[in-house]
Structures are given as C-alpha cells and as structure tokens.
Short mmCIF file of C-alpha atoms in Angstrom, two decimals:
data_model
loop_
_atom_site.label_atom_id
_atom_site.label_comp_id
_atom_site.label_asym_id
_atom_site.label_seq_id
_atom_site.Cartn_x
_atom_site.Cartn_y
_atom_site.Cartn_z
CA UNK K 1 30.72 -11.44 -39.36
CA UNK K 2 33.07 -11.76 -42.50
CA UNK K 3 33.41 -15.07 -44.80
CA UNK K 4 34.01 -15.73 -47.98
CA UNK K 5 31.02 -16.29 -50.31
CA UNK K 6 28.68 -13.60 -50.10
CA UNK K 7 24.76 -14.74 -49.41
CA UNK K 8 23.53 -11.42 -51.75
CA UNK K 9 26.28 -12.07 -55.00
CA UNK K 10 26.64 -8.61 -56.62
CA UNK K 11 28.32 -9.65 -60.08
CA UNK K 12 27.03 -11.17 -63.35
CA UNK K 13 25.75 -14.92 -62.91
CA UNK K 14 26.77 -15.54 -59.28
CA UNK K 15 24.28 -16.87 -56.52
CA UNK K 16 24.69 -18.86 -53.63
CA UNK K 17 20.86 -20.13 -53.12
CA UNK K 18 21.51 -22.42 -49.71
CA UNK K 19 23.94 -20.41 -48.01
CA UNK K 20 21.34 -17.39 -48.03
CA UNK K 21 18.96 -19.66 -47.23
CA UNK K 22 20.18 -21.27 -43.95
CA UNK K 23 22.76 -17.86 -42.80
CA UNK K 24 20.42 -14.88 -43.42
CA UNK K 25 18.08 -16.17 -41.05
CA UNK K 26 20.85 -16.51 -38.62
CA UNK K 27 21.78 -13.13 -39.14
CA UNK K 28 18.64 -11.70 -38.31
CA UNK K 29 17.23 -13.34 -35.47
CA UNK K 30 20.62 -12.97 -33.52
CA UNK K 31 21.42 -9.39 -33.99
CA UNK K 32 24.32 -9.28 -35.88
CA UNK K 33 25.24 -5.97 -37.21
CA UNK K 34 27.42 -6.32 -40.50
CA UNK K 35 28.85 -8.99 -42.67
CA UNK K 36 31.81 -8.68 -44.73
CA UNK K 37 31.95 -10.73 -47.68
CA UNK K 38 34.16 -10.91 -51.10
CA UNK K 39 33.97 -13.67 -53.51
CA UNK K 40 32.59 -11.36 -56.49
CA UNK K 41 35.15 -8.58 -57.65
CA UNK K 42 32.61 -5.93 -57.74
CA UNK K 43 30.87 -3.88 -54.93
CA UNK K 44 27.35 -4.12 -53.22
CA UNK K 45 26.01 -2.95 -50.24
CA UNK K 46 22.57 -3.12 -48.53
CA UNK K 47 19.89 -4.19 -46.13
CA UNK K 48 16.95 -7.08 -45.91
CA UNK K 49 13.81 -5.34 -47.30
CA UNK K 50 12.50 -6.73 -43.73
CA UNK K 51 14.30 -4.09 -42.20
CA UNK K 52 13.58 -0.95 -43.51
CA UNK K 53 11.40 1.69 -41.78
CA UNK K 54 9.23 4.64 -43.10
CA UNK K 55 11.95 6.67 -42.71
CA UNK K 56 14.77 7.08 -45.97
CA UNK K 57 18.07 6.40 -45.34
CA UNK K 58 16.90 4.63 -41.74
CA UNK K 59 17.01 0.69 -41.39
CA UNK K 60 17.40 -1.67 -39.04
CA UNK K 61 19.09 -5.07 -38.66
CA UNK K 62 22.58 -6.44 -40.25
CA UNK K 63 24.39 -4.59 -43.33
CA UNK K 64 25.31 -6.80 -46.02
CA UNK K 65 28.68 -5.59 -47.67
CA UNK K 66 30.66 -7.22 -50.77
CA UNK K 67 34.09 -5.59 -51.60
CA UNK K 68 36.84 -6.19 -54.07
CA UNK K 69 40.31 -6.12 -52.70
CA UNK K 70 42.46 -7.16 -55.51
CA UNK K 71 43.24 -6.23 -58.97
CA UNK K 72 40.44 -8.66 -60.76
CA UNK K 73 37.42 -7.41 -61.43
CA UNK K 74 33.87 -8.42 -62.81
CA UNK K 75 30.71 -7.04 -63.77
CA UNK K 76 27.82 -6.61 -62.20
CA UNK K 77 24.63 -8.46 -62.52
CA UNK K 78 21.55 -6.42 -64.36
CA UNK K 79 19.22 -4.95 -62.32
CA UNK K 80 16.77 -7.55 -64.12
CA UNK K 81 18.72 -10.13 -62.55
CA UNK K 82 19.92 -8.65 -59.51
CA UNK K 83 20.01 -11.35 -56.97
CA UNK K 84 19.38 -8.83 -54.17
CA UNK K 85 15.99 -7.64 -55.54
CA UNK K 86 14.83 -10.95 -56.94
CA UNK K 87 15.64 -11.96 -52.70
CA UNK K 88 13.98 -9.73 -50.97
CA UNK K 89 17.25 -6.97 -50.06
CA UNK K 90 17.86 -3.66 -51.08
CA UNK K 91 21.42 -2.68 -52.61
CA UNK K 92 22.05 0.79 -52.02
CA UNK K 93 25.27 0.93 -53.72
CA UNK K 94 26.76 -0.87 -56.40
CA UNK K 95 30.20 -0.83 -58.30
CA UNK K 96 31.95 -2.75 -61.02
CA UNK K 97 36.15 -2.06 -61.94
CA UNK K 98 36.75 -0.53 -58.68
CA UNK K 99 38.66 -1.77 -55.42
CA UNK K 100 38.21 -0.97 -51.86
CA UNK K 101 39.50 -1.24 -48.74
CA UNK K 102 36.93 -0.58 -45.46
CA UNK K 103 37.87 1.49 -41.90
CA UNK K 104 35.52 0.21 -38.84
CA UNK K 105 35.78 2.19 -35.89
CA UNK K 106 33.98 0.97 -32.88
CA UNK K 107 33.27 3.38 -30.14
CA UNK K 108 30.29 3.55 -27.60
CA UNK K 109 27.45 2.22 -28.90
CA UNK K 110 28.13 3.07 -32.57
CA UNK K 111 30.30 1.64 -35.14
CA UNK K 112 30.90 4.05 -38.07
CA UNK K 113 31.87 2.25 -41.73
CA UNK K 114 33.98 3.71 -44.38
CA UNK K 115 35.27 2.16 -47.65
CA UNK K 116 38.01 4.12 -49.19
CA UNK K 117 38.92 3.55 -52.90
CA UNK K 118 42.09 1.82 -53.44
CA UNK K 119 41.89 1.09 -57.49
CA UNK K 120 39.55 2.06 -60.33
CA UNK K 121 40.49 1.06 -63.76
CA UNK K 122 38.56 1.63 -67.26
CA UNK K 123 35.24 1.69 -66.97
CA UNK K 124 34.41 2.17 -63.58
CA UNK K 125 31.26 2.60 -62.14
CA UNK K 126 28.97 3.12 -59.23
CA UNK K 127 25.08 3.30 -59.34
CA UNK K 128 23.43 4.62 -55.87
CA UNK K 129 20.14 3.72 -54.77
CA UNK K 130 17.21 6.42 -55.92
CA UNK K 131 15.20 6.99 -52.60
CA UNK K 132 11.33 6.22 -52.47
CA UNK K 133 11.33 5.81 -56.49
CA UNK K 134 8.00 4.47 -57.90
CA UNK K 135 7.77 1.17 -59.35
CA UNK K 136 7.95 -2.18 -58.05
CA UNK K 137 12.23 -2.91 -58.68
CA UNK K 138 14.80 -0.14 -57.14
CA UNK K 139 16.40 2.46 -59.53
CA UNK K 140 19.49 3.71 -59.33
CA UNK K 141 21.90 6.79 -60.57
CA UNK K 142 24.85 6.83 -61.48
CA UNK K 143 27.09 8.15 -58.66
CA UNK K 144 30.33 9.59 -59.63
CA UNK K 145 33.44 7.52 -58.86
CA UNK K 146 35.94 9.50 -56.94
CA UNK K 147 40.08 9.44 -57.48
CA UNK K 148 41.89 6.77 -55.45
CA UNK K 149 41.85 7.67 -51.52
CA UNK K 150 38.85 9.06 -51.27
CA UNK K 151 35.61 7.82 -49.68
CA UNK K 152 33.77 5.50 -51.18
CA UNK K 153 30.80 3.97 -49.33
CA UNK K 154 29.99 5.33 -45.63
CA UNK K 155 27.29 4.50 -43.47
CA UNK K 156 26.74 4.29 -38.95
CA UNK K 157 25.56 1.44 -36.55
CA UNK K 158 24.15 2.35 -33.39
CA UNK K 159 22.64 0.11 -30.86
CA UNK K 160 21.57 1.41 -27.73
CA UNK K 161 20.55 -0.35 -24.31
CA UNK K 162 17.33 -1.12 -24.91
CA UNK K 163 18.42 -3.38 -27.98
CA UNK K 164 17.45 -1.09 -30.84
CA UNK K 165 19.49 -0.78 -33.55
CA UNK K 166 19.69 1.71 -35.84
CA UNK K 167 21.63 1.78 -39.21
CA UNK K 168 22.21 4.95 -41.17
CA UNK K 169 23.23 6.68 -44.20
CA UNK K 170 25.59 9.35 -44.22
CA UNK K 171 23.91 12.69 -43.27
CA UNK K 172 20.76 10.74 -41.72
CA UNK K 173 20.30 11.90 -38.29
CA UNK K 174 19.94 8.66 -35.56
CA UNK K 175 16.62 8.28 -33.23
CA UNK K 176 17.47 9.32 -30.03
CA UNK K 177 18.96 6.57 -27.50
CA UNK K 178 16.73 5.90 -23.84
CA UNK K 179 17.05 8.58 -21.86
CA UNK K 180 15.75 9.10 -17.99
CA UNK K 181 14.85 12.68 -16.65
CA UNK K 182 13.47 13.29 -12.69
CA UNK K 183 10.97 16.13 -12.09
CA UNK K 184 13.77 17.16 -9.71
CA UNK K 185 17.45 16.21 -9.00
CA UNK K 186 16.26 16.28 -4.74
CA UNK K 187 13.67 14.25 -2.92
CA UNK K 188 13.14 14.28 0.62
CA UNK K 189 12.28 10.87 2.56
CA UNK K 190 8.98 9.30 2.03
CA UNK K 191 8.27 12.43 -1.13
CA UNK K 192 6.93 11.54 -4.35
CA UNK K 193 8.85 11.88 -7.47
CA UNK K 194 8.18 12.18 -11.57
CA UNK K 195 10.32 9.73 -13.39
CA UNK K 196 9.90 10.08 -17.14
CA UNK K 197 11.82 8.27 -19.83
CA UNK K 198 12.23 9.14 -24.23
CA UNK K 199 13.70 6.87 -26.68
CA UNK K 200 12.64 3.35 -25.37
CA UNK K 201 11.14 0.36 -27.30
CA UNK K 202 7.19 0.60 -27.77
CA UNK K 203 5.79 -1.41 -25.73
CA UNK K 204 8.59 -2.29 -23.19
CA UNK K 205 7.55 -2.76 -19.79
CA UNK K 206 10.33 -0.47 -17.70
CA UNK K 207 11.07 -1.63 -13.91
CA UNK K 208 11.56 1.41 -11.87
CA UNK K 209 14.19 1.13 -9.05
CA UNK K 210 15.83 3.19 -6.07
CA UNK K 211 19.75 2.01 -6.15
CA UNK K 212 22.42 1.33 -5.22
CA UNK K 213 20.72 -0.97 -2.85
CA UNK K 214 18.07 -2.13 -5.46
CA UNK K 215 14.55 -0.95 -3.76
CA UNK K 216 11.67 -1.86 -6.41
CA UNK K 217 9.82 1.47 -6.84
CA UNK K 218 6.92 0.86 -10.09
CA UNK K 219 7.10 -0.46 -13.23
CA UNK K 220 5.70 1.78 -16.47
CA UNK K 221 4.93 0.82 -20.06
CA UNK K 222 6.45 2.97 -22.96
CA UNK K 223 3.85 4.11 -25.48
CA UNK K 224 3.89 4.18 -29.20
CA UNK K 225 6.48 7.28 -29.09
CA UNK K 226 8.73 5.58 -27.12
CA UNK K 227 8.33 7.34 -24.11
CA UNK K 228 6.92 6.84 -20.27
CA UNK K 229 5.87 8.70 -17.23
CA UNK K 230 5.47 7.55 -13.42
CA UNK K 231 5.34 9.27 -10.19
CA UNK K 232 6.85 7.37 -7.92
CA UNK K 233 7.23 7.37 -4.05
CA UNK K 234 10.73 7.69 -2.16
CA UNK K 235 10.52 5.09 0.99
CA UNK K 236 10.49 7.45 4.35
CA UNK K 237 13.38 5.13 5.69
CA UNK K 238 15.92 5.39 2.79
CA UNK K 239 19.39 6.84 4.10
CA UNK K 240 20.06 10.40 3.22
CA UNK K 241 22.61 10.88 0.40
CA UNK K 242 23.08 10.36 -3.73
CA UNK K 243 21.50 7.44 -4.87
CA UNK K 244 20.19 6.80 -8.68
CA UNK K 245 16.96 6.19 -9.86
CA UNK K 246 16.92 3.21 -12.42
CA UNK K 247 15.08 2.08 -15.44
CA UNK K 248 15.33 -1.69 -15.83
CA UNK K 249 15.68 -2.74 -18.95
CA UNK K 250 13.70 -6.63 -19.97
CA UNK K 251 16.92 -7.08 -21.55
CA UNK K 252 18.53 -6.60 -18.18
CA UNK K 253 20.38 -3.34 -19.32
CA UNK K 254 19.81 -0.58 -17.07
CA UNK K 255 19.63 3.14 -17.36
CA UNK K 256 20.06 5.62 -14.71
CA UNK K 257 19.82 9.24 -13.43
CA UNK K 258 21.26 10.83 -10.53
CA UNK K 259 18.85 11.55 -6.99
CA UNK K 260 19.76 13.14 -3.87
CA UNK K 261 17.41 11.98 -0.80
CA UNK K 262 17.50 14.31 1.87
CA UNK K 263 16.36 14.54 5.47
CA UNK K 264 12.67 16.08 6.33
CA UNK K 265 12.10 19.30 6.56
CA UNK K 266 12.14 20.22 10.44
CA UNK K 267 8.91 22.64 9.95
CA UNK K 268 6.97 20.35 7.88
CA UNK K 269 7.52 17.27 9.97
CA UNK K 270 6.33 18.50 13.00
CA UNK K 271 3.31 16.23 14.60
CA UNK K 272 0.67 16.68 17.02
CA UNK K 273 2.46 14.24 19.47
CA UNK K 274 5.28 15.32 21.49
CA UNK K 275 7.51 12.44 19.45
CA UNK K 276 7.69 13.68 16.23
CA UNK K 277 7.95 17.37 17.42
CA UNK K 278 10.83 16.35 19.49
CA UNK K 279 12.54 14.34 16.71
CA UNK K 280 11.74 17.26 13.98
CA UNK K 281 14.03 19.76 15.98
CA UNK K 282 16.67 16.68 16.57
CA UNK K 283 18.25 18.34 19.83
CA UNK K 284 15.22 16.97 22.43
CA UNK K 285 14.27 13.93 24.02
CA UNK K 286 10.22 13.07 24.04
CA UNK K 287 8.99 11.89 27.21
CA UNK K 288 5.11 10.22 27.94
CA UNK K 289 1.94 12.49 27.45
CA UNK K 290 0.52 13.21 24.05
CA UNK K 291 0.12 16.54 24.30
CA UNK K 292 3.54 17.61 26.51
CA UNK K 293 5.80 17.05 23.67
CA UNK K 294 4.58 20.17 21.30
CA UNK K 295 4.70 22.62 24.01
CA UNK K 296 7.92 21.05 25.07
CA UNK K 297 9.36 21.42 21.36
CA UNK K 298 8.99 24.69 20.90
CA UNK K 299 10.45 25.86 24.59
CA UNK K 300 13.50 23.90 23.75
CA UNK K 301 13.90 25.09 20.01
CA UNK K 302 14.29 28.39 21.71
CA UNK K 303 17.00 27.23 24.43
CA UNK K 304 18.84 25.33 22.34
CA UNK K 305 19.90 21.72 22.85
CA UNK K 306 17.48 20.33 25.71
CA UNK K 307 16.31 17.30 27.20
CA UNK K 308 11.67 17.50 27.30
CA UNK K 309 10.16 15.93 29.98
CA UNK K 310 6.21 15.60 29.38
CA UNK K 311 3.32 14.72 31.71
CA UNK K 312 0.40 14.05 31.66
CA UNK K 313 -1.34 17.59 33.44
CA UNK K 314 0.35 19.45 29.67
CA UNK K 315 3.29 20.67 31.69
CA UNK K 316 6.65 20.09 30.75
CA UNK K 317 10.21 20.56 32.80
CA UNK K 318 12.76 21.54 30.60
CA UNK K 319 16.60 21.07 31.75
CA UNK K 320 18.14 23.69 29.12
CA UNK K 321 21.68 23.29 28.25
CA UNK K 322 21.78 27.03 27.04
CA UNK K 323 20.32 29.34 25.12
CA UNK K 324 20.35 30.00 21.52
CA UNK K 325 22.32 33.78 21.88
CA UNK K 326 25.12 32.89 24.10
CA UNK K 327 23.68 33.55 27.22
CA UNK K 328 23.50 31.57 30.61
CA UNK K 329 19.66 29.61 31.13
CA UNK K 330 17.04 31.74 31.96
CA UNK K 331 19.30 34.48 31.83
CA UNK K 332 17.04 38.04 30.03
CA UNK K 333 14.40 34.80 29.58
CA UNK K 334 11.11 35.81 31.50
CA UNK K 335 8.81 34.25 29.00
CA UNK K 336 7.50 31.12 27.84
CA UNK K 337 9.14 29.41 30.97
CA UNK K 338 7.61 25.75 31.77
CA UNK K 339 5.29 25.64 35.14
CA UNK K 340 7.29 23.16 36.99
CA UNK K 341 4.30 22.54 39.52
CA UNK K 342 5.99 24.40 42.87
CA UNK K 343 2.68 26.19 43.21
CA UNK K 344 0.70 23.44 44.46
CA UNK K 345 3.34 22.67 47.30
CA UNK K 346 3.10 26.04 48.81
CA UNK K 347 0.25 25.34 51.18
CA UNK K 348 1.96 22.61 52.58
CA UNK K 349 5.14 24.50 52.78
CA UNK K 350 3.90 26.82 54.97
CA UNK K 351 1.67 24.81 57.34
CA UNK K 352 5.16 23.02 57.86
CA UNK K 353 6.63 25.68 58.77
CA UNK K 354 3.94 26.69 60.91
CA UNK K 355 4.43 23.59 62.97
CA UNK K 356 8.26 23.95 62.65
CA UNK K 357 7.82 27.17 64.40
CA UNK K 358 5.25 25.85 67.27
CA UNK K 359 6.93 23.08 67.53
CA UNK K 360 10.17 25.76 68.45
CA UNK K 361 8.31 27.44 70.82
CA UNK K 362 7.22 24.66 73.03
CA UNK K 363 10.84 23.47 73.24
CA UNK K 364 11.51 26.89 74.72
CA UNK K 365 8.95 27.04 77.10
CA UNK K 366 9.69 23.50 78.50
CA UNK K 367 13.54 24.77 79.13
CA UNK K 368 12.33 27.40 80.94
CA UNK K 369 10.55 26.45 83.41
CA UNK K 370 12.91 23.40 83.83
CA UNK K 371 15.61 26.05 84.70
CA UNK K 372 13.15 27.46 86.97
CA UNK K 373 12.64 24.74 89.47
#
C-alpha cells in the first residue's frame, strides 16, 4: 500500500488525526503487509503496538514506512511529541537530513525491505529503537549514519499458509512455517499411519486428507506450540501408488507430504478361508468350501501359477501349470500331492470288471456249443 500522507507523521508538527483513524483499521483487519508513505521529509519506520509479541525484534501485522526522496528536508518531531507513541505505534527508526530510496524483493512467501541512502546533508541523524528499555515512552540511540549507498533501514515479511505473518528485524531469526512429517514415507492398504504437523496456528482445527482424489481421513487440533499429532487409517481399497497426505488449512490453503500405498503383504494377508489365501498368493482361483482354499494355497504356491478347486470333504484338485524350478508337473514331486478321490472308485472298478470278464466268458461258451450242433 503506498499514498501520500503518512497516517504515523514522523517530522515536527505534522499529524493527520482522521486518516489514521479510518485507514489503520483497514490495514489491520485485512492483512496488509507494508505501507509506503512520504509527505514529511524525514524518516520513520515501525509497527502498531497491537502487534508486537514477547519476542524483540518479532512483530506481526503491516510495517508503517515514511521516506524522503528529494532534496528538502525537515526535522523530526520530539520524542515528547512523537505522534507514533502518543498513537499507540512503535518507531524503530527515525532520521532527519537524510534521503532514501527502498529495494522490495518479493520471493516465496517473504518479501525482504531495504532502504539505501541516497543523500545526507549537515546534520544528519538517525536514532534506533533501544529494545525492552524501562519506562513507559521508547528510547532510542543514536545510530550512526552511513556514507551514501549504503544500507539504511532493512527488515523481512514472511507469511506462510496458514496466514501467519511474521515481520522481522535484521538478524532476527523467523518462526518456522507449517510443516507435515509421516511416521513413514510407505503404508500398505487398510495400515495405520502417524501424521504430525509443527509451525501451525494455535488452535487451528487441521482437516486430514488422502489425495489426489480427496478421501477425508481425521481432523486434529494444533496445541499452544503450534503443533499436532494423529494416527490415521489408510482405506484397504485405495489404489496402489504415490499419493499425498494433506493438511487442510480453514483458510483453504493446503499443505502436503509425499505417501506411497502399497499392496498387502502376501504372508500377512493370508485368511482362514480358502478366498483370501487364494487372492494373497495372486496366481490361484478359490473355489466353494471354507476350509479347501488354505490347503489349496499352499499346494499351488509351490507349483506355481494354478487354478484351486475346493470341496467340501477338505480335498482339493489342483490343475498345475508348472512348477516353480523349471520342471514338468509332478515331475521329482512325490509330496504334498492333492487326493483327487480315485480311491473310493476302486471297488466299483473292479466288480466291473469282474462282470466284464463273466460277462466274456458266457459269450464264449454260447459260440461254442452253437458251432457244435
């Protein structure tokens, strides 16, 4: 934001009552991070005492800056009649019979300010802001002016997803910004995972979601030191693959960390029906009986690629498509072989052949004694 008239006047007898009055409040309550203003020939810059935290040099909210870009110059007001203190802001830096010009560079979620002197004539001065001084009015100490080109005034904006905004002095190390860490970077289908999050707004209440196709997995509220934890379970019918795990932000901003969902293990997965034995080892097809498939499973894990057959006596045929070394079925394979049920058919077999063979017999005799008469 940059206008004219500045809402905090820095030099000797300014003010501007009803634009402070009706802007600041503007300022605040819609997030804007600096505003330029001139107007005054001298330099100020500071913060609404609203927005400072307990920690020096940290603040939060707009920046209020006043700069001098021409050769005119004024003085500034006494601290007795500072209109920034007597207002309820903070100057942190103040300058009379010097000229600036600023550098903004705006990258990410940061915007770094730098004012560079382009003038100082006779008498010029800068006072700096004494941190956490007693009293009930600011001090400040004189700060030496440097030649013209050098740095002047420097401070850094950051505003992260989660809406926080963090302003800076030089040499004042930023909060962290939200982060999102997994107990693991792998999951398997239908497992449970940690989900932890630093850096977020107390309070917040933080949507939990499997993407890209959004899948609601919990929602977790970040405590007073701006972190959260969650276990949270992967859905057992997911597809395979990378996906992310998101934090949802009330503001609607999201952030993310990588997942990889992969199949169940084989070993772990098998059942005590012949189904999910079947579909564990992925090469064999699960007929009816609920005990056929397990026996089933584990003849055809050994023969490779097989189609099961259960019934309902626990026996199982199995129509193997090859064994696992090479070698042709049943092939140097005398164990574990499926009973295929020939044994109860033998009886029959051989009373049927029995009658086969009398059967033969009488034939015979009856052509013999035909050819006989």
């Amino acid at each position: 934001m940059t206008f004219h008239q500045p809402v905090y006047s820095t030099s000797s007898g300014r003010d501007e009552p009803v634009l402070r009055k009706y802007w600041v409040p503007v300022f605040e309550e819609n997030g804007v991070d600096l505003v330029l203003m001139g107007h005054d020939h001298t330099y100020g810059r500071g913060y609404k005492n609203s927005d400072k935290t307990g920690t020096t040099g940290l603040t939060t909210g707009p920046v209020y800056a006043v700069s001098n870009s021409g050769a005119k110059h004024y003085d500034l007001a006494t601290e007795e009649k500072n209109v920034w203190t007597n207002n309820g802001a903070t100057q942190v830096l103040r300058g009379e019979n010097v000229t600036t010009y600023q550098v903004i560079d705006v990258s990410g979620d940061q915007l770094v300010y730098r004012s560079y002197l382009a003038e100082k004539v006779d008498g010029a001065r800068s006072f700096a802001l004494v941190p956490d001084a007693a009293g009930e009015r600011p001090v400040y100490a004189p700060k030496e002016v440097p030649a013209v080109g050098g740095l002047y005034d420097e401070f850094t904006v950051t505003k992260y997803a989660t809406g926080e905004k963090w302003v800076t002095e030089a040499g004042v190390e930023t909060p962290a910004g939200p982060k999102l860490s997994l107990g693991s970077a792998s999951v398997q289908r239908g497992g449970k995972l940690a989900v932890s999050g630093s850096g977020f707004v107390p309070g917040t209440k933080i949507g939990i979601e499997l993407h890209s196709t959004p899948v609601a997995l919990g929602e977790a509220t970040v405590g007073d030191d701006r972190a959260f934890a969650q276990e949270v379970a992967i859905p057992a019918n997911v597809e395979t693959g990378e996906h992310r795990i998101v934090a949802k932000l009330p503001n609607g901003a999201e952030v993310s960390a990588p997942l990889s969902v992969t199949a169940v293990d084989g070993g772990a997965a098998a059942g005590a029906d012949g189904g999910s034995s079947a579909a564990a080892n992925g090469s064999a097809n699960a007929g009816s009986g609920a005990d056929a498939g397990s026996g089933a499973a584990a003849n055809a894990a050994a023969s490779g690629s097989s189609d099961v057959t259960g019934t309902a006596s626990s026996e199982a045929t199995i129509e193997s498509q090859g064994n696992a070394d090479g070698s042709k079925p049943g092939a140097g394979k005398t164990d574990g072989l499926a009973t295929t049920g020939g044994a109860e058919w033998l009886p029959l077999g051989i009373a049927g052949a029995g009658l086969l063979v009398a059967g033969a017999i009488l034939v015979l005799a009856r052509r013999r004694a035909a050819a006989q008469q």
